Amino acid sequence: MESLLQHLDRFSQLLAVSSTTHVSTWDPATVRRALQWARYLRHVHRRFGRHGPIRTALERRLHNQWRQEGGFGRGPVPGLANFQALGHCDVLLSLRLLENRALGDAARYHLVQQLFPGPGVRDADEETLQESLARLARRRSAVHMLRFNGYRENPNLQEDSLMKTQAELLLERLQEVGNAEAERPARFLSSLWERLPQNNFLKVIAVALLQPPLSPRPQEELEPSIHKSPGEGSQVLVHWLLGNSEVFAAFCRALPAGLLTLVTSRHPALSPVYLGLLTDWGHRLHYDLQKGIWVGTESQDVPWEELHDRFQSLCQAPPPLKDKVLTALETCKAQDGDFEVPGLSIWTDLLLALRSGAFRKRQVLGLSAGLSSV
Amino acid sequence: MAQDSVDLSCDYQFWMQKLSVWDQASTLETQQDTCLHLAQFQEFLRKMYEALKEMDSNTVIERFPTIGQLLAKACWNPFILAYDESQKILIWCLCCLINKEPQNSGQSKLNSWIQGVLSHILSALRFDKEVALFTQGLGYAPIDYYPGLLKNMVLSLASELRENHLNGFNTQRRMAPERVASLSRVCVPLITLTDVDPLVEALLICHGREPQEILQPEFFEAVNEAILLKKISLPTSAVVCLWLRHLPSLEKAMLHLFEKLISSERNCLRRIECFIKDSLLPQAACHPAIFRVVDEMFRCALLETDGALEIIATIQVFTQCFVEALEKESKQQLRFALKTYFPYTSPSLGMVLLQDPQDIPRGHWLQTLKHISELLREAVEDQTHGSRGGPFESWFLFIHFGGWAEMVAEQLLMSAAEPPTALLWLLAFYYGPRDGRQQRAQTMVQVKAVLGHLLAMSRSSSLSAQDLQTVAGQGTDTDLRAPAQQLIRHLLLNFLLWAPGGHTIAWDVITLMAHTAEITHEIIGFLDQTLYRWNRLGIESPRSEKLARELLKELRTQV
């Protein structure tokens, strides 16, 4: 066991070195050894994938390495991502070496011979490195062709493939972090928040919150039961959002109304805070008599249209949420004085706008006006 | 050797030109043309590699100065990279260009350039910076998430197609036909990549509301080819959709089946049954349109081979598989009327023939055969209504159902009583559909006579091969036509299998009978078919079976 972990450590170091200029000192023998190590670890992955204790130990070791080497969003990671990555560590190493300009001519020649020996080299039980690389190239072309010949960004973010993939990765990472050290996920997320492009991150979080229960990734044929239930990933996210008001405010501001409604319906714990934010935003607006509209005082105040859109979207949600929203609006309206005349309380105006919008919608759809429940 | 290298040079020029025209295959025309040539280009690459690997880097450059250009152009065409093994062979070719010890800057530059191309082939597609930062920030390399990304893209496209199929009138979510066509082109090189299966399936099953076919024929051909070579695994419903939408694919599938049947061991019905079931054609034939095409091809094959027994046997096995599939299917879905499958048949005849002998008590088999005979005779001799198709159609229908057709001779032999005229007629009809009334009547008389003799012989204590030969020969002073000879032969064979003393003289009789290779094959076919039928219908007769197997084994060693 100990020697296995040492092997892992040394390979991770090797992998880290493989993309630096250090490789200029490598000769063909070094290259060969490096590839052999990778092959051995790949074999380990296959052999111990189902073996609970060994797998856990390896995972833990990798996770620690990852964290120490800057896994918390501090930049591209030199080592292996996680246990699954062991399954293709030889490909990873090969790619890094291939792309490294510092590798000497003799070493590179030898590398290429090793990676692409030519036809007739077949391994009965596992896919050869050559086959893995060929398949990677093929998949790359597939993604390229699909992207440029038929792929369209899905207007529903949660169904967009790029978004979904990112969300799956986030949830997977969260699970690993959670497995390794239960208190860490929140800190991990915070560090990501500081390091990564925030807009994209928020979208990914939203999509992650809308994912159905995680199914095993294509490479992952091993038992997923070793991990905790996937729903925990979204719980962690919800918890973190609730604990970071600044993030949550940005979340509610940046994302489209429809998406937020879906997220809030799915995770009721978020609705009180969301509604609270919306009411705060509403309170900041005042009525401009001349223009006849509600405006904010500062540039970053949420304008009337956005506020209205979000409330409108929420009112189209299924019952528990919808009722909560209406109740909240009615309460605010009452607190303001329960006016029926427009221009005095933003809540009155909102309710009026929502009702008439709903009325118009029903007219268009040919439904009876009297059945309006708004 | 010299000729090869001349060929290679010619091909080289040809492909160089093609690649220049195709460029990155971004237009409809270039994509279509690339798809048409994918297999040939891969062959060329293989030949190139075979030539290149014998040379060292400098020789390669001398011999093919523009090889770098050729390979690079190929690498920039995603359709080529995506196809089968082309990307691997391209890499091998590139590796042949690498200089182990570059002597000058030119060679170093070449090495460097090759490295760049290799990286290009293997590197990940660059998405938006944000996505890259995100994945890196989480500690993932592209290889970690590429399979997942591809899966998501495929599933997303597949579900869009499905939605398009179901909500065709909702114009907002509609997929433009050009986009669907484009997707089908993209799938052509990717057919054997299993990640793409859900998309292929969706393309086949979901057709929009356009009146004409949107998908490219290259797509259908590629899918069909992959199915026939077992390089893709699709649900039967998708395969049926393919054949319904693209007739040439169905025809090709049938021809592929015929080829297999010819090349496989002749006369082994069990194997034939496996091939047929494997081909998915019986299941697909539950759809009447497909059945009619398949049946038509069988009809043609039969006419072209002048009623070859192997074709008849194949039709019988096929029909049996088809009926089984039909039973299964009709439990879940609507059943089509019989007329849609057999338009030239009277419903009553169809219904009787479709019955499985297994479902009828053995004692009633004779009765059923008589009934079949009456109905068939009616159809055949009915001149007044100008029966559709004439005797051939009736015969063609009858031969589909081997359970009944092959049983007649047996039943005649088993009954000790006077052979019923109906059965005699049926037997004569089966072996000689083209006979006129008089000829058939004559055959019936001959058969009756033979049966009489056989009955007498079966009662005697000892049998001799010579006697049997005489019985067979009776009436051969007049030149007995081949069909009638065949009939008599099969009667005798049946007799040998069933008569108590049959096994003693069986081999002798057969030796006398089988004086040509063709007849030997015929006897082998008969024995194989009989064993197959007994097995299917649960006819247990250990002695007969043993004899049949021994004879079969012996005969097989002789051909």
Coordinates of N, CA and C in Angstrom, one line a residue, chain B residues 160-244:
Chain B
E160 N -33.3 17.4 -29.2 CA -33.8 18.4 -30.1 C -34.6 17.8 -31.3
L161 N -33.9 16.7 -31.9 CA -34.6 16.1 -33.0 C -35.9 15.4 -32.6
R162 N -35.9 14.8 -31.4 CA -37.1 14.2 -30.9 C -38.2 15.2 -30.7
E163 N -37.8 16.3 -30.2 CA -38.8 17.4 -30.0 C -39.4 17.9 -31.3
N164 N -38.5 18.0 -32.2 CA -38.8 18.5 -33.6 C -39.8 17.5 -34.2
H165 N -39.6 16.2 -33.9 CA -40.5 15.2 -34.5 C -41.8 15.2 -33.9
L166 N -41.9 15.5 -32.5 CA -43.2 15.4 -31.9 C -43.9 16.8 -32.0
N167 N -43.2 17.9 -31.9 CA -43.9 19.2 -32.0 C -43.6 19.9 -33.3
G168 N -43.8 19.2 -34.4 CA -43.4 19.8 -35.7 C -44.1 21.1 -36.0
F169 N -45.2 21.4 -35.4 CA -45.9 22.6 -35.8 C -45.5 23.8 -34.9
N170 N -44.8 23.5 -33.9 CA -44.3 24.6 -33.1 C -43.1 25.3 -33.7
T171 N -43.3 26.3 -34.5 CA -42.3 26.8 -35.4 C -41.1 27.3 -34.6
Q172 N -41.3 27.7 -33.4 CA -40.1 28.3 -32.7 C -39.0 27.3 -32.4
R173 N -39.4 26.1 -32.1 CA -38.4 25.1 -31.8 C -38.1 24.2 -32.9
R174 N -38.5 24.6 -34.1 CA -38.3 23.7 -35.2 C -36.9 23.7 -35.7
M175 N -36.4 22.5 -36.1 CA -35.1 22.5 -36.6 C -35.1 22.6 -38.1
A176 N -34.4 23.6 -38.6 CA -34.3 23.8 -40.0 C -33.9 22.6 -40.8
P177 N -34.5 22.2 -41.9 CA -34.1 21.0 -42.6 C -32.6 21.0 -43.0
E178 N -32.0 22.2 -43.3 CA -30.6 22.2 -43.6 C -29.8 21.8 -42.5
R179 N -30.2 22.1 -41.3 CA -29.4 21.8 -40.1 C -29.5 20.3 -39.9
V180 N -30.7 19.7 -40.1 CA -30.8 18.2 -39.9 C -29.9 17.5 -41.0
A181 N -30.0 18.0 -42.2 CA -29.2 17.4 -43.3 C -27.7 17.5 -43.0
S182 N -27.3 18.7 -42.4 CA -25.9 18.9 -42.1 C -25.5 17.9 -41.0
L183 N -26.4 17.7 -40.0 CA -26.0 16.7 -39.0 C -25.9 15.3 -39.6
S184 N -26.7 15.0 -40.5 CA -26.6 13.7 -41.1 C -25.3 13.5 -41.8
R185 N -24.8 14.6 -42.5 CA -23.5 14.5 -43.2 C -22.4 14.3 -42.2
V186 N -22.5 15.1 -41.1 CA -21.5 15.0 -40.1 C -21.4 13.6 -39.5
C187 N -22.5 12.9 -39.4 CA -22.5 11.5 -38.9 C -21.8 10.5 -39.8
V188 N -21.7 10.8 -41.0 CA -21.1 9.8 -42.0 C -19.8 9.3 -41.5
P189 N -18.8 10.2 -41.3 CA -17.5 9.6 -40.9 C -17.5 9.0 -39.5
L190 N -18.5 9.5 -38.7 CA -18.5 9.1 -37.3 C -19.3 7.9 -36.9
I191 N -19.9 7.3 -38.0 CA -20.8 6.2 -37.8 C -20.3 5.1 -36.8
T192 N -19.0 4.8 -36.9 CA -18.6 3.7 -36.0 C -18.1 4.1 -34.6
L193 N -18.2 5.4 -34.4 CA -17.9 5.9 -33.0 C -19.1 5.8 -32.1
T194 N -19.0 4.9 -31.1 CA -20.2 4.6 -30.4 C -20.8 5.8 -29.6
D195 N -20.0 6.8 -29.4 CA -20.6 8.0 -28.7 C -21.7 8.6 -29.4
V196 N -21.7 8.4 -30.7 CA -22.6 9.1 -31.6 C -23.9 8.3 -31.9
D197 N -24.0 7.1 -31.4 CA -25.1 6.3 -31.6 C -26.5 6.9 -31.3
P198 N -26.7 7.6 -30.2 CA -28.0 8.2 -29.9 C -28.4 9.2 -31.0
L199 N -27.4 9.9 -31.5 CA -27.7 10.9 -32.6 C -28.2 10.2 -33.8
V200 N -27.4 9.1 -34.2 CA -27.8 8.3 -35.4 C -29.2 7.8 -35.2
E201 N -29.5 7.2 -34.1 CA -30.8 6.7 -33.8 C -31.9 7.7 -34.0
A202 N -31.6 8.9 -33.4 CA -32.6 10.0 -33.4 C -32.8 10.4 -34.9
L203 N -31.7 10.5 -35.6 CA -31.9 11.0 -37.0 C -32.7 10.0 -37.8
L204 N -32.6 8.7 -37.5 CA -33.3 7.7 -38.3 C -34.8 7.7 -37.9
I205 N -35.0 7.8 -36.6 CA -36.4 7.6 -36.1 C -37.2 8.9 -36.3
C206 N -36.6 10.0 -36.1 CA -37.4 11.3 -36.1 C -37.3 11.9 -37.5
H207 N -38.4 11.9 -38.1 CA -38.5 12.7 -39.4 C -39.4 13.8 -39.1
G208 N -39.0 15.0 -39.6 CA -39.8 16.2 -39.4 C -41.1 16.2 -40.2
R209 N -41.6 17.3 -40.6 CA -42.8 17.4 -41.3 C -42.6 17.7 -42.8
E210 N -41.4 17.6 -43.2 CA -41.1 17.9 -44.6 C -41.6 16.7 -45.4
P211 N -42.2 17.0 -46.6 CA -42.7 15.9 -47.4 C -41.6 15.1 -48.1
Q212 N -40.5 15.7 -48.4 CA -39.4 14.9 -49.0 C -38.4 14.6 -48.0
E213 N -37.5 13.6 -48.4 CA -36.5 13.1 -47.5 C -35.4 14.2 -47.3
I214 N -35.1 14.5 -46.1 CA -34.1 15.5 -45.8 C -32.7 14.9 -45.7
L215 N -32.6 13.7 -45.1 CA -31.3 13.1 -44.8 C -30.6 12.8 -46.1
Q216 N -29.3 12.9 -46.0 CA -28.4 12.6 -47.1 C -28.3 11.1 -47.4
P217 N -28.3 10.7 -48.7 CA -28.2 9.3 -49.0 C -26.9 8.7 -48.5
E218 N -25.8 9.5 -48.5 CA -24.5 9.0 -47.9 C -24.7 8.5 -46.5
F219 N -25.6 9.3 -45.8 CA -25.8 8.9 -44.4 C -26.4 7.5 -44.3
F220 N -27.5 7.3 -45.1 CA -28.2 6.0 -45.1 C -27.2 4.9 -45.5
E221 N -26.5 5.2 -46.5 CA -25.5 4.1 -47.0 C -24.5 3.8 -45.9
A222 N -24.0 4.8 -45.3 CA -23.0 4.6 -44.2 C -23.6 3.8 -43.1
V223 N -24.8 4.2 -42.6 CA -25.4 3.4 -41.5 C -25.6 2.0 -41.9
N224 N -26.2 1.8 -43.1 CA -26.5 0.4 -43.6 C -25.3 -0.4 -43.6
E225 N -24.2 0.1 -44.2 CA -22.9 -0.6 -44.3 C -22.5 -1.0 -42.9
A226 N -22.5 0.0 -41.9 CA -22.1 -0.3 -40.6 C -22.9 -1.4 -39.9
I227 N -24.2 -1.4 -40.2 CA -25.1 -2.4 -39.7 C -24.8 -3.8 -40.2
L228 N -24.6 -3.9 -41.5 CA -24.3 -5.1 -42.2 C -23.0 -5.7 -41.7
L229 N -22.0 -4.8 -41.5 CA -20.7 -5.3 -41.0 C -20.6 -5.4 -39.5
K230 N -21.7 -5.2 -38.9 CA -21.8 -5.3 -37.4 C -20.9 -4.3 -36.7
K231 N -20.7 -3.1 -37.3 CA -19.9 -2.1 -36.6 C -20.6 -1.1 -35.8
I232 N -21.9 -1.2 -35.8 CA -22.8 -0.4 -35.0 C -23.9 -1.2 -34.5
S233 N -24.4 -0.8 -33.3 CA -25.5 -1.6 -32.8 C -26.7 -0.6 -32.5
L234 N -27.7 -0.8 -33.3 CA -28.9 0.1 -33.1 C -30.1 -0.7 -32.8
P235 N -31.1 -0.1 -32.1 CA -32.3 -0.8 -31.9 C -33.0 -1.2 -33.2
T236 N -33.8 -2.3 -33.2 CA -34.5 -2.7 -34.4 C -35.4 -1.6 -35.0
S237 N -36.0 -0.8 -34.1 CA -36.9 0.2 -34.7 C -36.2 1.2 -35.5
A238 N -34.9 1.5 -35.1 CA -34.1 2.4 -35.9 C -33.8 1.8 -37.3
V239 N -33.4 0.5 -37.3 CA -33.0 -0.2 -38.5 C -34.2 -0.2 -39.4
V240 N -35.4 -0.5 -38.9 CA -36.6 -0.5 -39.7 C -36.9 0.8 -40.3
C241 N -36.7 1.9 -39.6 CA -36.8 3.2 -40.1 C -35.9 3.5 -41.3
L242 N -34.6 3.0 -41.1 CA -33.6 3.2 -42.2 C -34.1 2.5 -43.4
W243 N -34.6 1.3 -43.3 CA -35.0 0.5 -44.5 C -36.3 1.1 -45.1
L244 N -37.1 1.7 -44.3 CA -38.3 2.2 -44.9 C -38.0 3.5 -45.6

